[in-house]
Amino acid sequence: MNYQNFVDELFKYGKKEGFEDMEVYFQKGKSFQTTVFKLEVDKYTISDSTGLSFRGIYNNKMGYSFTEILDEESISILVNEAKANALAIENDDLVEIAEKQTGYKAVDVYNDELKDVLNSDKIEFLKKVEKEALSLDPRIKTLTYNLFMDSESELKIANTKGLNLEQKSNFAASFVMALAVENGENKTGHAIILDRDFKNHDYKKIAKEVVEETVTLLGAKSVPSKKYEVIFRNDCAATLLGAFSSVFSADRVQKNLSLMKGKLNEKVASNHVTLLDDPFMEEGCVNISFDAEGTPAKTTEIIKDGVLNTFLHNLKTAKKDGVESTANASKGSYKSSIDISPSNLYIKRGDRSLEEMTSELNEGIIITKLDGIHAGLNPISGDFSLLATGFLVENGKVTRSCDQFTVAGNLTQLLNEITEVGNDLKFTMPSGSAFVASPSLRISELSIAGE
Amino acid sequence: MLKQDVIKEVLQAALTSGGDFAEIFVEDRRDNVITLASGKIETSNSGRTYGAGIRIFDGNNSIYGYTNDTSKENLIKIAKQVGMSISGVDKNLGVDLVEESVEIVNPIEILPNEKEKAQKIEWLKKAAKAASEYSEEITQVTGRYLDYVQDVLIANTEGKFVTDRRVISRLNVGAVASFNGEMQTGGADMGAHQGLEMYTDADFQAMGVKAAKMAVTMVHADPCPSGKMDVVIDNGFGGVIFHEACGHGLESRDIAKGTSVFTGKLGEKIASDVVTAIDDGTIPNGWGSFNVNDEGEKPTKNVLVENGILKSYMIDKLGSRRMNMPQTGAGRRESYKFAVGSRMSNTFIAPGKSTPEEIIANTKDGLYAKTLGGGSVNPATGDFNFVVLEGYLIKDGKIEKPVRGATLIGTGLEVLQNIDMVGNNLAYGQGMCGSASGSIPAWVGQPMIRVKNITVGGRS
């Protein structure tokens, strides 16, 4: 059945079965992914897929269901499942399906040329990355992972109140991990490019970056356990911020699951911190003109000069708090229920470079890699203790690389002890549907455990 | 699902450009998820996942494609598109499909749709209620129940044609304790590759109490000290240490490429004498057990390490080609959206001789890691990390006081050599293991063990 017929029939049947307002959230996409290993194609995957989420109000509760096939049988499954699910809900918060709205700001998230790039050219690109990386330094033994992926997707949200939205987008990414070997010691490092313009996937640039990142780790040793002044390099700072981003979700706050509860209009970070969620960000990775409930996207200043201004809301949490939605309703996919997530979340940049900040460290550590982020970090307690890699700085100079140590602290303490924000804003790999960026952050003191 | 003659045509189409092996995986899956917060059902969602994936081998190379549209025309189109990346000629390999019967490892009595939602909600609430009532310091309890039924069909040009049904269910509860403006969490869960009969004798109240007790204990705990110390890791989910520190490095994906620290080490001593480790997909109704895997092969009981000597790897069909060794039933994937990879099923350290009391009493100073959380490993360097959710300091052979916020780090080879005591109390814990072929259920397991001189990352 085609999409429009399916939706018409679905809403008709839903109404007959007693649903009030209803909505569909439809995703259709194509993707390509390939990896090259030792100049041969190691993995090659193509796909086309569709999925549809149905939700509707029955007995004042929101029932959900999903399917991946749009056939006759799925209509009754969707409606009956959603009804049974609505009947199971006990939470009394008011729920609603969005009204038809105006004021959507267009975003440029589709690159016309990407679909015409031949798969063979993408493979050729990866081969060039490998040849270049291996030629740059004899200690680089292999690229353990050398991946290019692109995808194209079409999102539609339509409801029985007349809202009807569409967004087409595409995306491309390269990810390389290199293995360097010297004196029986193995080290790996990685580099990424997130850009929907294939021309910006520069094999020389990514090869140089991954090689430098990897070989500087050779000879790394642990460090003595004690407290150090620490700089999280931009990508690591963004990784940390992304992993903690749920503390700003109004849903977590309302459920007593956020340490930011009760702190609106209070100082929650040092004066240097201004935190924004900007769906229209110039360097943004995936900008949006509407959120997963169809609310027009907007820019939100979450923290200004250290003071917490607002939480991130969807329609339900906003209604409960008596405020307007910040347009942060999100769905991990058509299989998920509505949640809250930032779009492009970032800390506003400061004035000085990483090098300038480093030159002032008496004895400190620059952290360039964090591992086990989803295990060693608890967004509810705010505690973190993470395996890290980086550089030891003595008297303002990098003296050696270090690894096999952990960096530990608590989010509350971390935010308050940011003494400087760098000027080098950078995005990291996406966490869920959010893209997170940060400049390098200087922290007055954190516990380091090593030798 | 799909008829044999359609599958035959699709498989033949997949080989027209010169591949020497083709496989189709068809999946029809129904999911239910119910979540609870503040004592009330918060969300309930359910749905149907349906699609097919086609994989082609050309010598040691593998290519893959998937779609939701399983009409014959579209599957043939996809098969040809996938094959296009091979520039060869059709070898005209015949396809003769023979339907195989499946030996049941995971017997199923009660299917998820045979119980009302209300019943599942009642189980969830029992556990949540026990957690909330445990202490006034418990400020939030969340819960999650899920079940799914996954019907699969796997066929390939070697003649395999097999269908199977997988039934999984899991229930977990999380508690948050607050004290002095700080929050700490605790959790408990149960799950199996089994029908809902698994809940018949379940003690939901004990689950709730376990989660709450952990949160309350941790909110009153001091930060864990940092540095190198002897660590006693309790049984059950503690087995994540072997899973991360060694298991992933024994999967054929990295072994075949030479990018694992364990490449070329078969027959060598990689662990201390007291370590024997096994990957066993044949445990009846085990969380990571299966009747047939996602390549249609039977599970095996695979001794990986015996008395410290590396005996075997975990190998899937592609790994078997690349390494010229037999496959070990390791081919698994999350769904039709992933090509198969070499994966663990239920991986554990075999029981030893010491009693848990002996192990603690023989440890002068150290950390007792009662409950571990997740972690990760870099197979190329062996560097691993995992988190201690509930820990206690050991002083003079006695458990002294709870500590929080600890992470254990090290390298696989080092930690395996440093295991010096293995207990007699083997138990398993449910994990969701993530890798290139997606997120799959896998048991981790071990008896209580002691590891000498491991780096503990804490905050004091």
PDB file of N, CA and C in Angstrom, chain A residues 42-95:
ATOM      1  N   ASP A  42      36.238  -5.002   2.691  1.00  0.00           N
ATOM      2  CA  ASP A  42      36.081  -5.947   3.798  1.00  0.00           C
ATOM      3  C   ASP A  42      34.606  -6.086   4.147  1.00  0.00           C
ATOM      4  N   LYS A  43      33.874  -4.981   4.009  1.00  0.00           N
ATOM      5  CA  LYS A  43      32.458  -4.993   4.348  1.00  0.00           C
ATOM      6  C   LYS A  43      31.769  -4.062   3.353  1.00  0.00           C
ATOM      7  N   TYR A  44      30.594  -4.460   2.927  1.00  0.00           N
ATOM      8  CA  TYR A  44      29.885  -3.671   1.925  1.00  0.00           C
ATOM      9  C   TYR A  44      28.405  -3.919   2.162  1.00  0.00           C
ATOM     10  N   THR A  45      27.687  -2.906   2.606  1.00  0.00           N
ATOM     11  CA  THR A  45      26.275  -3.103   2.935  1.00  0.00           C
ATOM     12  C   THR A  45      25.417  -2.019   2.290  1.00  0.00           C
ATOM     13  N   ILE A  46      24.377  -2.452   1.596  1.00  0.00           N
ATOM     14  CA  ILE A  46      23.411  -1.486   1.086  1.00  0.00           C
ATOM     15  C   ILE A  46      22.052  -1.775   1.722  1.00  0.00           C
ATOM     16  N   SER A  47      21.216  -0.767   1.844  1.00  0.00           N
ATOM     17  CA  SER A  47      19.908  -1.038   2.428  1.00  0.00           C
ATOM     18  C   SER A  47      18.859  -0.071   1.916  1.00  0.00           C
ATOM     19  N   ASP A  48      17.620  -0.514   1.919  1.00  0.00           N
ATOM     20  CA  ASP A  48      16.512   0.429   1.865  1.00  0.00           C
ATOM     21  C   ASP A  48      15.518  -0.035   2.909  1.00  0.00           C
ATOM     22  N   SER A  49      15.007   0.902   3.684  1.00  0.00           N
ATOM     23  CA  SER A  49      14.122   0.469   4.761  1.00  0.00           C
ATOM     24  C   SER A  49      13.087   1.536   5.075  1.00  0.00           C
ATOM     25  N   THR A  50      11.967   1.088   5.623  1.00  0.00           N
ATOM     26  CA  THR A  50      10.911   2.002   6.025  1.00  0.00           C
ATOM     27  C   THR A  50      10.425   1.597   7.409  1.00  0.00           C
ATOM     28  N   GLY A  51       9.843   2.548   8.102  1.00  0.00           N
ATOM     29  CA  GLY A  51       9.253   2.242   9.392  1.00  0.00           C
ATOM     30  C   GLY A  51       8.244   3.316   9.742  1.00  0.00           C
ATOM     31  N   LEU A  52       7.209   2.926  10.436  1.00  0.00           N
ATOM     32  CA  LEU A  52       6.165   3.875  10.770  1.00  0.00           C
ATOM     33  C   LEU A  52       5.767   3.728  12.233  1.00  0.00           C
ATOM     34  N   SER A  53       5.719   4.874  12.920  1.00  0.00           N
ATOM     35  CA  SER A  53       5.257   4.885  14.295  1.00  0.00           C
ATOM     36  C   SER A  53       3.856   5.475  14.314  1.00  0.00           C
ATOM     37  N   PHE A  54       2.961   4.817  15.022  1.00  0.00           N
ATOM     38  CA  PHE A  54       1.604   5.327  15.176  1.00  0.00           C
ATOM     39  C   PHE A  54       1.407   5.676  16.637  1.00  0.00           C
ATOM     40  N   ARG A  55       0.773   6.817  16.919  1.00  0.00           N
ATOM     41  CA  ARG A  55       0.363   7.060  18.297  1.00  0.00           C
ATOM     42  C   ARG A  55      -0.941   7.836  18.285  1.00  0.00           C
ATOM     43  N   GLY A  56      -1.704   7.651  19.327  1.00  0.00           N
ATOM     44  CA  GLY A  56      -2.990   8.312  19.360  1.00  0.00           C
ATOM     45  C   GLY A  56      -3.530   8.347  20.768  1.00  0.00           C
ATOM     46  N   ILE A  57      -4.496   9.253  20.972  1.00  0.00           N
ATOM     47  CA  ILE A  57      -5.061   9.417  22.308  1.00  0.00           C
ATOM     48  C   ILE A  57      -6.339   8.598  22.441  1.00  0.00           C
ATOM     49  N   TYR A  58      -6.338   7.729  23.424  1.00  0.00           N
ATOM     50  CA  TYR A  58      -7.482   6.882  23.704  1.00  0.00           C
ATOM     51  C   TYR A  58      -7.686   6.935  25.210  1.00  0.00           C
ATOM     52  N   ASN A  59      -8.865   7.280  25.639  1.00  0.00           N
ATOM     53  CA  ASN A  59      -9.133   7.315  27.073  1.00  0.00           C
ATOM     54  C   ASN A  59      -8.161   8.273  27.789  1.00  0.00           C
ATOM     55  N   ASN A  60      -7.826   9.386  27.109  1.00  0.00           N
ATOM     56  CA  ASN A  60      -6.906  10.415  27.618  1.00  0.00           C
ATOM     57  C   ASN A  60      -5.462   9.967  27.785  1.00  0.00           C
ATOM     58  N   LYS A  61      -5.124   8.806  27.264  1.00  0.00           N
ATOM     59  CA  LYS A  61      -3.739   8.337  27.350  1.00  0.00           C
ATOM     60  C   LYS A  61      -3.176   8.170  25.939  1.00  0.00           C
ATOM     61  N   MET A  62      -1.830   8.249  25.864  1.00  0.00           N
ATOM     62  CA  MET A  62      -1.182   8.124  24.559  1.00  0.00           C
ATOM     63  C   MET A  62      -0.715   6.689  24.331  1.00  0.00           C
ATOM     64  N   GLY A  63      -1.313   6.026  23.333  1.00  0.00           N
ATOM     65  CA  GLY A  63      -0.904   4.660  22.994  1.00  0.00           C
ATOM     66  C   GLY A  63       0.019   4.669  21.779  1.00  0.00           C
ATOM     67  N   TYR A  64       1.039   3.817  21.812  1.00  0.00           N
ATOM     68  CA  TYR A  64       2.028   3.755  20.732  1.00  0.00           C
ATOM     69  C   TYR A  64       2.048   2.374  20.080  1.00  0.00           C
ATOM     70  N   SER A  65       2.459   2.322  18.812  1.00  0.00           N
ATOM     71  CA  SER A  65       2.773   1.061  18.150  1.00  0.00           C
ATOM     72  C   SER A  65       3.600   1.364  16.905  1.00  0.00           C
ATOM     73  N   PHE A  66       4.265   0.348  16.364  1.00  0.00           N
ATOM     74  CA  PHE A  66       5.063   0.592  15.147  1.00  0.00           C
ATOM     75  C   PHE A  66       5.042  -0.609  14.217  1.00  0.00           C
ATOM     76  N   THR A  67       5.393  -0.349  12.965  1.00  0.00           N
ATOM     77  CA  THR A  67       5.498  -1.442  11.990  1.00  0.00           C
ATOM     78  C   THR A  67       6.545  -1.092  10.951  1.00  0.00           C
ATOM     79  N   GLU A  68       7.033  -2.116  10.276  1.00  0.00           N
ATOM     80  CA  GLU A  68       7.971  -1.880   9.167  1.00  0.00           C
ATOM     81  C   GLU A  68       7.348  -2.240   7.817  1.00  0.00           C
ATOM     82  N   ILE A  69       6.142  -2.776   7.833  1.00  0.00           N
ATOM     83  CA  ILE A  69       5.460  -3.016   6.550  1.00  0.00           C
ATOM     84  C   ILE A  69       4.124  -2.288   6.546  1.00  0.00           C
ATOM     85  N   LEU A  70       3.838  -1.638   5.430  1.00  0.00           N
ATOM     86  CA  LEU A  70       2.577  -0.916   5.301  1.00  0.00           C
ATOM     87  C   LEU A  70       1.598  -1.786   4.520  1.00  0.00           C
ATOM     88  N   ASP A  71       1.019  -2.773   5.193  1.00  0.00           N
ATOM     89  CA  ASP A  71       0.015  -3.587   4.514  1.00  0.00           C
ATOM     90  C   ASP A  71      -1.298  -3.556   5.303  1.00  0.00           C
ATOM     91  N   GLU A  72      -2.300  -4.146   4.716  1.00  0.00           N
ATOM     92  CA  GLU A  72      -3.641  -4.179   5.294  1.00  0.00           C
ATOM     93  C   GLU A  72      -3.615  -4.679   6.743  1.00  0.00           C
ATOM     94  N   GLU A  73      -2.916  -5.788   6.948  1.00  0.00           N
ATOM     95  CA  GLU A  73      -2.851  -6.429   8.252  1.00  0.00           C
ATOM     96  C   GLU A  73      -2.261  -5.473   9.299  1.00  0.00           C
ATOM     97  N   SER A  74      -1.250  -4.678   8.885  1.00  0.00           N
ATOM     98  CA  SER A  74      -0.576  -3.782   9.826  1.00  0.00           C
ATOM     99  C   SER A  74      -1.520  -2.714  10.384  1.00  0.00           C
ATOM    100  N   ILE A  75      -2.532  -2.307   9.601  1.00  0.00           N
ATOM    101  CA  ILE A  75      -3.460  -1.268  10.077  1.00  0.00           C
ATOM    102  C   ILE A  75      -4.166  -1.726  11.339  1.00  0.00           C
ATOM    103  N   SER A  76      -4.709  -2.945  11.302  1.00  0.00           N
ATOM    104  CA  SER A  76      -5.419  -3.390  12.508  1.00  0.00           C
ATOM    105  C   SER A  76      -4.454  -3.685  13.644  1.00  0.00           C
ATOM    106  N   ILE A  77      -3.263  -4.218  13.310  1.00  0.00           N
ATOM    107  CA  ILE A  77      -2.269  -4.473  14.372  1.00  0.00           C
ATOM    108  C   ILE A  77      -1.920  -3.164  15.068  1.00  0.00           C
ATOM    109  N   LEU A  78      -1.615  -2.116  14.268  1.00  0.00           N
ATOM    110  CA  LEU A  78      -1.201  -0.830  14.840  1.00  0.00           C
ATOM    111  C   LEU A  78      -2.271  -0.259  15.773  1.00  0.00           C
ATOM    112  N   VAL A  79      -3.502  -0.239  15.287  1.00  0.00           N
ATOM    113  CA  VAL A  79      -4.581   0.376  16.063  1.00  0.00           C
ATOM    114  C   VAL A  79      -4.878  -0.437  17.326  1.00  0.00           C
ATOM    115  N   ASN A  80      -4.959  -1.753  17.171  1.00  0.00           N
ATOM    116  CA  ASN A  80      -5.291  -2.572  18.346  1.00  0.00           C
ATOM    117  C   ASN A  80      -4.182  -2.573  19.394  1.00  0.00           C
ATOM    118  N   GLU A  81      -2.931  -2.630  18.928  1.00  0.00           N
ATOM    119  CA  GLU A  81      -1.806  -2.587  19.864  1.00  0.00           C
ATOM    120  C   GLU A  81      -1.773  -1.236  20.584  1.00  0.00           C
ATOM    121  N   ALA A  82      -1.943  -0.153  19.835  1.00  0.00           N
ATOM    122  CA  ALA A  82      -1.873   1.183  20.437  1.00  0.00           C
ATOM    123  C   ALA A  82      -2.987   1.352  21.468  1.00  0.00           C
ATOM    124  N   LYS A  83      -4.135   0.782  21.175  1.00  0.00           N
ATOM    125  CA  LYS A  83      -5.263   0.873  22.108  1.00  0.00           C
ATOM    126  C   LYS A  83      -4.934   0.122  23.402  1.00  0.00           C
ATOM    127  N   ALA A  84      -4.436  -1.102  23.255  1.00  0.00           N
ATOM    128  CA  ALA A  84      -4.059  -1.886  24.445  1.00  0.00           C
ATOM    129  C   ALA A  84      -2.963  -1.169  25.228  1.00  0.00           C
ATOM    130  N   ASN A  85      -2.050  -0.554  24.515  1.00  0.00           N
ATOM    131  CA  ASN A  85      -0.966   0.167  25.187  1.00  0.00           C
ATOM    132  C   ASN A  85      -1.495   1.401  25.922  1.00  0.00           C
ATOM    133  N   ALA A  86      -2.440   2.117  25.299  1.00  0.00           N
ATOM    134  CA  ALA A  86      -3.031   3.298  25.956  1.00  0.00           C
ATOM    135  C   ALA A  86      -3.732   2.887  27.243  1.00  0.00           C
ATOM    136  N   LEU A  87      -4.414   1.761  27.180  1.00  0.00           N
ATOM    137  CA  LEU A  87      -5.152   1.300  28.359  1.00  0.00           C
ATOM    138  C   LEU A  87      -4.231   0.901  29.513  1.00  0.00           C
ATOM    139  N   ALA A  88      -2.978   0.591  29.176  1.00  0.00           N
ATOM    140  CA  ALA A  88      -2.026   0.179  30.219  1.00  0.00           C
ATOM    141  C   ALA A  88      -1.421   1.381  30.949  1.00  0.00           C
ATOM    142  N   ILE A  89      -1.443   2.552  30.308  1.00  0.00           N
ATOM    143  CA  ILE A  89      -0.766   3.740  30.884  1.00  0.00           C
ATOM    144  C   ILE A  89      -1.492   4.237  32.127  1.00  0.00           C
ATOM    145  N   GLU A  90      -0.709   4.565  33.161  1.00  0.00           N
ATOM    146  CA  GLU A  90      -1.288   5.102  34.390  1.00  0.00           C
ATOM    147  C   GLU A  90      -0.826   6.517  34.695  1.00  0.00           C
ATOM    148  N   ASN A  91       0.268   6.945  34.072  1.00  0.00           N
ATOM    149  CA  ASN A  91       0.750   8.304  34.301  1.00  0.00           C
ATOM    150  C   ASN A  91      -0.366   9.290  33.936  1.00  0.00           C
ATOM    151  N   ASP A  92      -0.641  10.265  34.833  1.00  0.00           N
ATOM    152  CA  ASP A  92      -1.788  11.157  34.629  1.00  0.00           C
ATOM    153  C   ASP A  92      -1.447  12.454  33.908  1.00  0.00           C
ATOM    154  N   ASP A  93      -0.208  12.646  33.504  1.00  0.00           N
ATOM    155  CA  ASP A  93       0.161  13.889  32.813  1.00  0.00           C
ATOM    156  C   ASP A  93      -0.696  14.061  31.563  1.00  0.00           C
ATOM    157  N   LEU A  94      -1.059  15.328  31.282  1.00  0.00           N
ATOM    158  CA  LEU A  94      -1.864  15.590  30.092  1.00  0.00           C
ATOM    159  C   LEU A  94      -1.033  15.333  28.843  1.00  0.00           C
ATOM    160  N   VAL A  95      -1.646  14.678  27.872  1.00  0.00           N
ATOM    161  CA  VAL A  95      -0.932  14.418  26.622  1.00  0.00           C
ATOM    162  C   VAL A  95      -1.669  15.086  25.482  1.00  0.00           C
TER     163      VAL A  95
END
